[in-house]
Amino acid sequence: MAELLLELFSEEIPARMQAKAEADLRDAMEKALGEAGLEWKLLAACSGPRRLTVSIDGLSERSADVKEERKGPKVGAPDKAVEG
């Protein structure tokens, strides 16, 4: 299991906006990791006047293999075939 620390630096974030920015970053990371098929044990976010930070512990080192099949006209097909 791996660890990840993501720290974003920015212009000064007003105090009234820090808690929402922290929650939004945490939610976005959870969603992105879930969509990527990664698992984690602990995800924590912190905020300050000039930075947002996410710390992830127990992050899986790789996602499960995914097989994807796409159907459609072949690359370079005439426009009429693409339009249907």
N, CA, C and O atoms as a GROMACS GRO file, in nm:
protein
  336
    1MET      N    1   0.084  -0.118   0.000
    1MET     CA    2   0.000   0.000   0.000
    1MET      C    3   0.088   0.124   0.000
    1MET      O    4   0.192   0.130   0.067
    2ALA      N    5   0.046   0.221  -0.075
    2ALA     CA    6   0.125   0.343  -0.092
    2ALA      C    7   0.061   0.460  -0.018
    2ALA      O    8  -0.054   0.454   0.027
    3GLU      N    9   0.138   0.564  -0.008
    3GLU     CA   10   0.089   0.690   0.051
    3GLU      C   11   0.100   0.798  -0.055
    3GLU      O   12   0.189   0.794  -0.140
    4LEU      N   13   0.010   0.895  -0.048
    4LEU     CA   14   0.012   1.006  -0.142
    4LEU      C   15  -0.018   1.135  -0.067
    4LEU      O   16  -0.112   1.141   0.012
    5LEU      N   17   0.062   1.236  -0.093
    5LEU     CA   18   0.038   1.369  -0.037
    5LEU      C   19   0.030   1.465  -0.155
    5LEU      O   20   0.126   1.477  -0.232
    6LEU      N   21  -0.083   1.532  -0.169
    6LEU     CA   22  -0.103   1.630  -0.275
    6LEU      C   23  -0.124   1.765  -0.209
    6LEU      O   24  -0.217   1.784  -0.131
    7GLU      N   25  -0.036   1.860  -0.241
    7GLU     CA   26  -0.045   1.992  -0.180
    7GLU      C   27  -0.056   2.094  -0.292
    7GLU      O   28   0.031   2.101  -0.380
    8LEU      N   29  -0.162   2.173  -0.289
    8LEU     CA   30  -0.187   2.275  -0.390
    8LEU      C   31  -0.163   2.412  -0.329
    8LEU      O   32  -0.223   2.446  -0.227
    9PHE      N   33  -0.077   2.491  -0.391
    9PHE     CA   34  -0.050   2.627  -0.346
    9PHE      C   35  -0.131   2.724  -0.431
    9PHE      O   36  -0.151   2.700  -0.550
   10SER      N   37  -0.177   2.832  -0.370
   10SER     CA   38  -0.258   2.930  -0.444
   10SER      C   39  -0.243   3.068  -0.383
   10SER      O   40  -0.171   3.088  -0.285
   11GLU      N   41  -0.314   3.162  -0.443
   11GLU     CA   42  -0.326   3.293  -0.382
   11GLU      C   43  -0.403   3.274  -0.251
   11GLU      O   44  -0.457   3.166  -0.226
   12GLU      N   45  -0.409   3.374  -0.170
   12GLU     CA   46  -0.475   3.362  -0.040
   12GLU      C   47  -0.623   3.327  -0.056
   12GLU      O   48  -0.696   3.390  -0.132
   13ILE      N   49  -0.664   3.224   0.018
   13ILE     CA   50  -0.803   3.178   0.018
   13ILE      C   51  -0.872   3.241   0.138
   13ILE      O   52  -0.826   3.225   0.250
   14PRO      N   53  -0.982   3.314   0.117
   14PRO     CA   54  -1.053   3.375   0.230
   14PRO      C   55  -1.096   3.269   0.332
   14PRO      O   56  -1.131   3.157   0.294
   15ALA      N   57  -1.093   3.303   0.459
   15ALA     CA   58  -1.124   3.208   0.566
   15ALA      C   59  -1.262   3.145   0.548
   15ALA      O   60  -1.279   3.027   0.576
   16ARG      N   61  -1.359   3.222   0.503
   16ARG     CA   62  -1.495   3.169   0.489
   16ARG      C   63  -1.506   3.066   0.377
   16ARG      O   64  -1.605   2.993   0.371
   17MET      N   65  -1.407   3.060   0.288
   17MET     CA   66  -1.411   2.967   0.176
   17MET      C   67  -1.324   2.843   0.197
   17MET      O   68  -1.334   2.748   0.120
   18GLN      N   69  -1.240   2.842   0.299
   18GLN     CA   70  -1.145   2.733   0.318
   18GLN      C   71  -1.214   2.600   0.348
   18GLN      O   72  -1.176   2.497   0.291
   19ALA      N   73  -1.313   2.599   0.434
   19ALA     CA   74  -1.378   2.473   0.471
   19ALA      C   75  -1.447   2.410   0.350
   19ALA      O   76  -1.438   2.288   0.331
   20LYS      N   77  -1.514   2.490   0.269
   20LYS     CA   78  -1.582   2.436   0.150
   20LYS      C   79  -1.480   2.388   0.048
   20LYS      O   80  -1.500   2.283  -0.013
   21ALA      N   81  -1.372   2.462   0.029
   21ALA     CA   82  -1.268   2.420  -0.065
   21ALA      C   83  -1.207   2.287  -0.020
   21ALA      O   84  -1.180   2.200  -0.103
   22GLU      N   85  -1.186   2.272   0.109
   22GLU     CA   86  -1.131   2.148   0.164
   22GLU      C   87  -1.226   2.032   0.138
   22GLU      O   88  -1.183   1.925   0.093
   23ALA      N   89  -1.354   2.051   0.167
   23ALA     CA   90  -1.454   1.946   0.146
   23ALA      C   91  -1.468   1.912  -0.003
   23ALA      O   92  -1.479   1.795  -0.039
   24ASP      N   93  -1.467   2.014  -0.089
   24ASP     CA   94  -1.478   1.990  -0.233
   24ASP      C   95  -1.358   1.912  -0.285
   24ASP      O   96  -1.375   1.822  -0.368
   25LEU      N   97  -1.239   1.945  -0.239
   25LEU     CA   98  -1.119   1.873  -0.282
   25LEU      C   99  -1.124   1.728  -0.235
   25LEU      O  100  -1.092   1.637  -0.311
   26ARG      N  101  -1.165   1.706  -0.111
   26ARG     CA  102  -1.177   1.570  -0.058
   26ARG      C  103  -1.278   1.489  -0.140
   26ARG      O  104  -1.250   1.375  -0.178
   27ASP      N  105  -1.394   1.548  -0.167
   27ASP     CA  106  -1.497   1.478  -0.245
   27ASP      C  107  -1.449   1.448  -0.387
   27ASP      O  108  -1.474   1.340  -0.440
   28ALA      N  109  -1.381   1.544  -0.449
   28ALA     CA  110  -1.331   1.524  -0.585
   28ALA      C  111  -1.226   1.412  -0.590
   28ALA      O  112  -1.225   1.333  -0.684
   29MET      N  113  -1.139   1.407  -0.490
   29MET     CA  114  -1.038   1.301  -0.486
   29MET      C  115  -1.102   1.165  -0.465
   29MET      O  116  -1.063   1.067  -0.529
   30GLU      N  117  -1.201   1.157  -0.375
   30GLU     CA  118  -1.270   1.030  -0.352
   30GLU      C  119  -1.338   0.982  -0.480
   30GLU      O  120  -1.332   0.864  -0.513
   31LYS      N  121  -1.402   1.073  -0.551
   31LYS     CA  122  -1.470   1.038  -0.675
   31LYS      C  123  -1.370   0.992  -0.781
   31LYS      O  124  -1.392   0.890  -0.846
   32ALA      N  125  -1.262   1.066  -0.798
   32ALA     CA  126  -1.161   1.031  -0.899
   32ALA      C  127  -1.094   0.897  -0.869
   32ALA      O  128  -1.074   0.817  -0.960
   33LEU      N  129  -1.061   0.873  -0.744
   33LEU     CA  130  -0.999   0.746  -0.707
   33LEU      C  131  -1.096   0.630  -0.728
   33LEU      O  132  -1.057   0.524  -0.776
   34GLY      N  133  -1.223   0.652  -0.692
   34GLY     CA  134  -1.324   0.549  -0.712
   34GLY      C  135  -1.343   0.516  -0.860
   34GLY      O  136  -1.352   0.399  -0.897
   35GLU      N  137  -1.349   0.619  -0.944
   35GLU     CA  138  -1.365   0.598  -1.088
   35GLU      C  139  -1.244   0.528  -1.148
   35GLU      O  140  -1.257   0.456  -1.247
   36ALA      N  141  -1.127   0.550  -1.090
   36ALA     CA  142  -1.005   0.485  -1.140
   36ALA      C  143  -0.991   0.342  -1.088
   36ALA      O  144  -0.900   0.270  -1.128
   37GLY      N  145  -1.081   0.301  -0.999
   37GLY     CA  146  -1.076   0.166  -0.945
   37GLY      C  147  -0.971   0.147  -0.838
   37GLY      O  148  -0.928   0.034  -0.812
   38LEU      N  149  -0.928   0.255  -0.775
   38LEU     CA  150  -0.828   0.247  -0.669
   38LEU      C  151  -0.897   0.242  -0.533
   38LEU      O  152  -1.004   0.299  -0.514
   39GLU      N  153  -0.834   0.175  -0.439
   39GLU     CA  154  -0.886   0.166  -0.303
   39GLU      C  155  -0.789   0.236  -0.209
   39GLU      O  156  -0.670   0.247  -0.238
   40TRP      N  157  -0.841   0.284  -0.095
   40TRP     CA  158  -0.759   0.352   0.004
   40TRP      C  159  -0.819   0.327   0.141
   40TRP      O  160  -0.936   0.292   0.155
   41LYS      N  161  -0.736   0.347   0.243
   41LYS     CA  162  -0.781   0.328   0.381
   41LYS      C  163  -0.823   0.459   0.444
   41LYS      O  164  -0.928   0.466   0.508
   42LEU      N  165  -0.744   0.564   0.426
   42LEU     CA  166  -0.772   0.692   0.491
   42LEU      C  167  -0.743   0.806   0.394
   42LEU      O  168  -0.636   0.812   0.335
   43LEU      N  169  -0.840   0.894   0.379
   43LEU     CA  170  -0.823   1.012   0.295
   43LEU      C  171  -0.860   1.132   0.381
   43LEU      O  172  -0.973   1.142   0.429
   44ALA      N  173  -0.765   1.223   0.399
   44ALA     CA  174  -0.788   1.341   0.482
   44ALA      C  175  -0.748   1.466   0.404
   44ALA      O  176  -0.650   1.465   0.330
   45ALA      N  177  -0.825   1.571   0.422
   45ALA     CA  178  -0.796   1.698   0.356
   45ALA      C  179  -0.775   1.806   0.461
   45ALA      O  180  -0.838   1.804   0.567
   46CYS      N  181  -0.687   1.899   0.431
   46CYS     CA  182  -0.660   2.013   0.520
   46CYS      C  183  -0.653   2.139   0.434
   46CYS      O  184  -0.625   2.133   0.314
   47SER      N  185  -0.680   2.252   0.497
   47SER     CA  186  -0.671   2.377   0.422
   47SER      C  187  -0.606   2.484   0.508
   47SER      O  188  -0.609   2.477   0.631
   48GLY      N  189  -0.548   2.580   0.441
   48GLY     CA  190  -0.487   2.694   0.507
   48GLY      C  191  -0.507   2.815   0.418
   48GLY      O  192  -0.567   2.804   0.311
   49PRO      N  193  -0.458   2.928   0.460
   49PRO     CA  194  -0.480   3.050   0.382
   49PRO      C  195  -0.422   3.045   0.240
   49PRO      O  196  -0.475   3.110   0.150
   50ARG      N  197  -0.315   2.967   0.219
   50ARG     CA  198  -0.252   2.965   0.087
   50ARG      C  199  -0.235   2.825   0.029
   50ARG      O  200  -0.164   2.808  -0.070
   51ARG      N  201  -0.298   2.724   0.090
   51ARG     CA  202  -0.281   2.589   0.038
   51ARG      C  203  -0.398   2.499   0.072
   51ARG      O  204  -0.469   2.520   0.171
   52LEU      N  205  -0.415   2.398  -0.011
   52LEU     CA  206  -0.509   2.289   0.012
   52LEU      C  207  -0.428   2.160   0.005
   52LEU      O  208  -0.343   2.145  -0.083
   53THR      N  209  -0.454   2.068   0.096
   53THR     CA  210  -0.375   1.946   0.103
   53THR      C  211  -0.465   1.825   0.118
   53THR      O  212  -0.564   1.829   0.191
   54VAL      N  213  -0.429   1.718   0.048
   54VAL     CA  214  -0.497   1.589   0.064
   54VAL      C  215  -0.390   1.486   0.095
   54VAL      O  216  -0.287   1.480   0.028
   55SER      N  217  -0.415   1.406   0.197
   55SER     CA  218  -0.325   1.298   0.235
   55SER      C  219  -0.402   1.167   0.224
   55SER      O  220  -0.512   1.154   0.280
   56ILE      N  221  -0.345   1.070   0.153
   56ILE     CA  222  -0.411   0.942   0.133
   56ILE      C  223  -0.318   0.833   0.184
   56ILE      O  224  -0.204   0.823   0.139
   57ASP      N  225  -0.366   0.752   0.276
   57ASP     CA  226  -0.290   0.639   0.329
   57ASP      C  227  -0.354   0.509   0.282
   57ASP      O  228  -0.476   0.502   0.264
   58GLY      N  229  -0.272   0.409   0.261
   58GLY     CA  230  -0.323   0.278   0.221
   58GLY      C  231  -0.378   0.276   0.080
   58GLY      O  232  -0.473   0.203   0.050
   59LEU      N  233  -0.320   0.355  -0.008
   59LEU     CA  234  -0.364   0.364  -0.147
   59LEU      C  235  -0.314   0.242  -0.223
   59LEU      O  236  -0.195   0.209  -0.217
   60SER      N  237  -0.404   0.175  -0.296
   60SER     CA  238  -0.360   0.059  -0.374
   60SER      C  239  -0.263   0.106  -0.482
   60SER      O  240  -0.279   0.213  -0.540
   61GLU      N  241  -0.162   0.024  -0.507
   61GLU     CA  242  -0.056   0.064  -0.598
   61GLU      C  243  -0.094   0.052  -0.744
   61GLU      O  244  -0.030   0.112  -0.830
   62ARG      N  245  -0.197  -0.024  -0.773
   62ARG     CA  246  -0.245  -0.034  -0.911
   62ARG      C  247  -0.393  -0.068  -0.911
   62ARG      O  248  -0.446  -0.124  -0.816
   63SER      N  249  -0.457  -0.032  -1.018
   63SER     CA  250  -0.600  -0.062  -1.031
   63SER      C  251  -0.617  -0.196  -1.099
   63SER      O  252  -0.524  -0.252  -1.156
   64ALA      N  253  -0.737  -0.247  -1.092
   64ALA     CA  254  -0.767  -0.374  -1.157
   64ALA      C  255  -0.759  -0.357  -1.309
   64ALA      O  256  -0.788  -0.249  -1.362
   65ASP      N  257  -0.721  -0.463  -1.378
   65ASP     CA  258  -0.717  -0.458  -1.524
   65ASP      C  259  -0.859  -0.448  -1.577
   65ASP      O  260  -0.950  -0.514  -1.528
   66VAL      N  261  -0.877  -0.366  -1.678
   66VAL     CA  262  -1.008  -0.344  -1.737
   66VAL      C  263  -0.998  -0.372  -1.886
   66VAL      O  264  -0.909  -0.322  -1.954
   67LYS      N  265  -1.092  -0.452  -1.936
   67LYS     CA  266  -1.098  -0.479  -2.079
   67LYS      C  267  -1.212  -0.396  -2.135
   67LYS      O  268  -1.325  -0.403  -2.086
   68GLU      N  269  -1.183  -0.320  -2.238
   68GLU     CA  270  -1.282  -0.231  -2.297
   68GLU      C  271  -1.289  -0.257  -2.447
   68GLU      O  272  -1.186  -0.260  -2.515
   69GLU      N  273  -1.410  -0.277  -2.498
   69GLU     CA  274  -1.430  -0.300  -2.640
   69GLU      C  275  -1.513  -0.187  -2.697
   69GLU      O  276  -1.620  -0.154  -2.645
   70ARG      N  277  -1.464  -0.128  -2.804
   70ARG     CA  278  -1.536  -0.018  -2.868
   70ARG      C  279  -1.568  -0.059  -3.012
   70ARG      O  280  -1.485  -0.116  -3.083
   71LYS      N  281  -1.690  -0.028  -3.053
   71LYS     CA  282  -1.731  -0.059  -3.189
   71LYS      C  283  -1.768   0.069  -3.260
   71LYS      O  284  -1.818   0.163  -3.198
   72GLY      N  285  -1.743   0.073  -3.386
   72GLY     CA  286  -1.776   0.190  -3.466
   72GLY      C  287  -1.708   0.178  -3.601
   72GLY      O  288  -1.642   0.078  -3.629
   73PRO      N  289  -1.722   0.279  -3.683
   73PRO     CA  290  -1.654   0.272  -3.813
   73PRO      C  291  -1.503   0.276  -3.795
   73PRO      O  292  -1.451   0.336  -3.701
   74LYS      N  293  -1.435   0.210  -3.886
   74LYS     CA  294  -1.289   0.206  -3.874
   74LYS      C  295  -1.230   0.345  -3.895
   74LYS      O  296  -1.291   0.432  -3.957
   75VAL      N  297  -1.112   0.363  -3.844
   75VAL     CA  298  -1.042   0.489  -3.859
   75VAL      C  299  -1.016   0.513  -4.008
   75VAL      O  300  -0.970   0.424  -4.079
   76GLY      N  301  -1.046   0.632  -4.053
   76GLY     CA  302  -1.026   0.665  -4.194
   76GLY      C  303  -1.144   0.627  -4.282
   76GLY      O  304  -1.134   0.634  -4.405
   77ALA      N  305  -1.257   0.588  -4.220
   77ALA     CA  306  -1.376   0.553  -4.298
   77ALA      C  307  -1.432   0.678  -4.365
   77ALA      O  308  -1.414   0.789  -4.314
   78PRO      N  309  -1.498   0.662  -4.480
   78PRO     CA  310  -1.558   0.779  -4.546
   78PRO      C  311  -1.660   0.847  -4.455
   78PRO      O  312  -1.722   0.783  -4.371
   79ASP      N  313  -1.677   0.978  -4.474
   79ASP     CA  314  -1.770   1.055  -4.390
   79ASP      C  315  -1.910   0.998  -4.392
   79ASP      O  316  -1.980   1.000  -4.291
   80LYS      N  317  -1.954   0.947  -4.506
   80LYS     CA  318  -2.089   0.892  -4.517
   80LYS      C  319  -2.107   0.772  -4.422
   80LYS      O  320  -2.214   0.757  -4.363
   81ALA      N  321  -2.006   0.690  -4.408
   81ALA     CA  322  -2.014   0.575  -4.318
   81ALA      C  323  -2.019   0.621  -4.173
   81ALA      O  324  -2.088   0.560  -4.091
   82VAL      N  325  -1.947   0.726  -4.140
   82VAL     CA  326  -1.945   0.777  -4.003
   82VAL      C  327  -2.080   0.838  -3.967
   82VAL      O  328  -2.129   0.819  -3.855
   83GLU      N  329  -2.142   0.911  -4.061
   83GLU     CA  330  -2.271   0.976  -4.035
   83GLU      C  331  -2.386   0.876  -4.029
   83GLU      O  332  -2.489   0.907  -3.970
   84GLY      N  333  -2.372   0.759  -4.088
   84GLY     CA  334  -2.477   0.658  -4.084
   84GLY      C  335  -2.559   0.666  -4.205
   84GLY      O  336  -2.653   0.588  -4.221
   0.00000   0.00000   0.00000
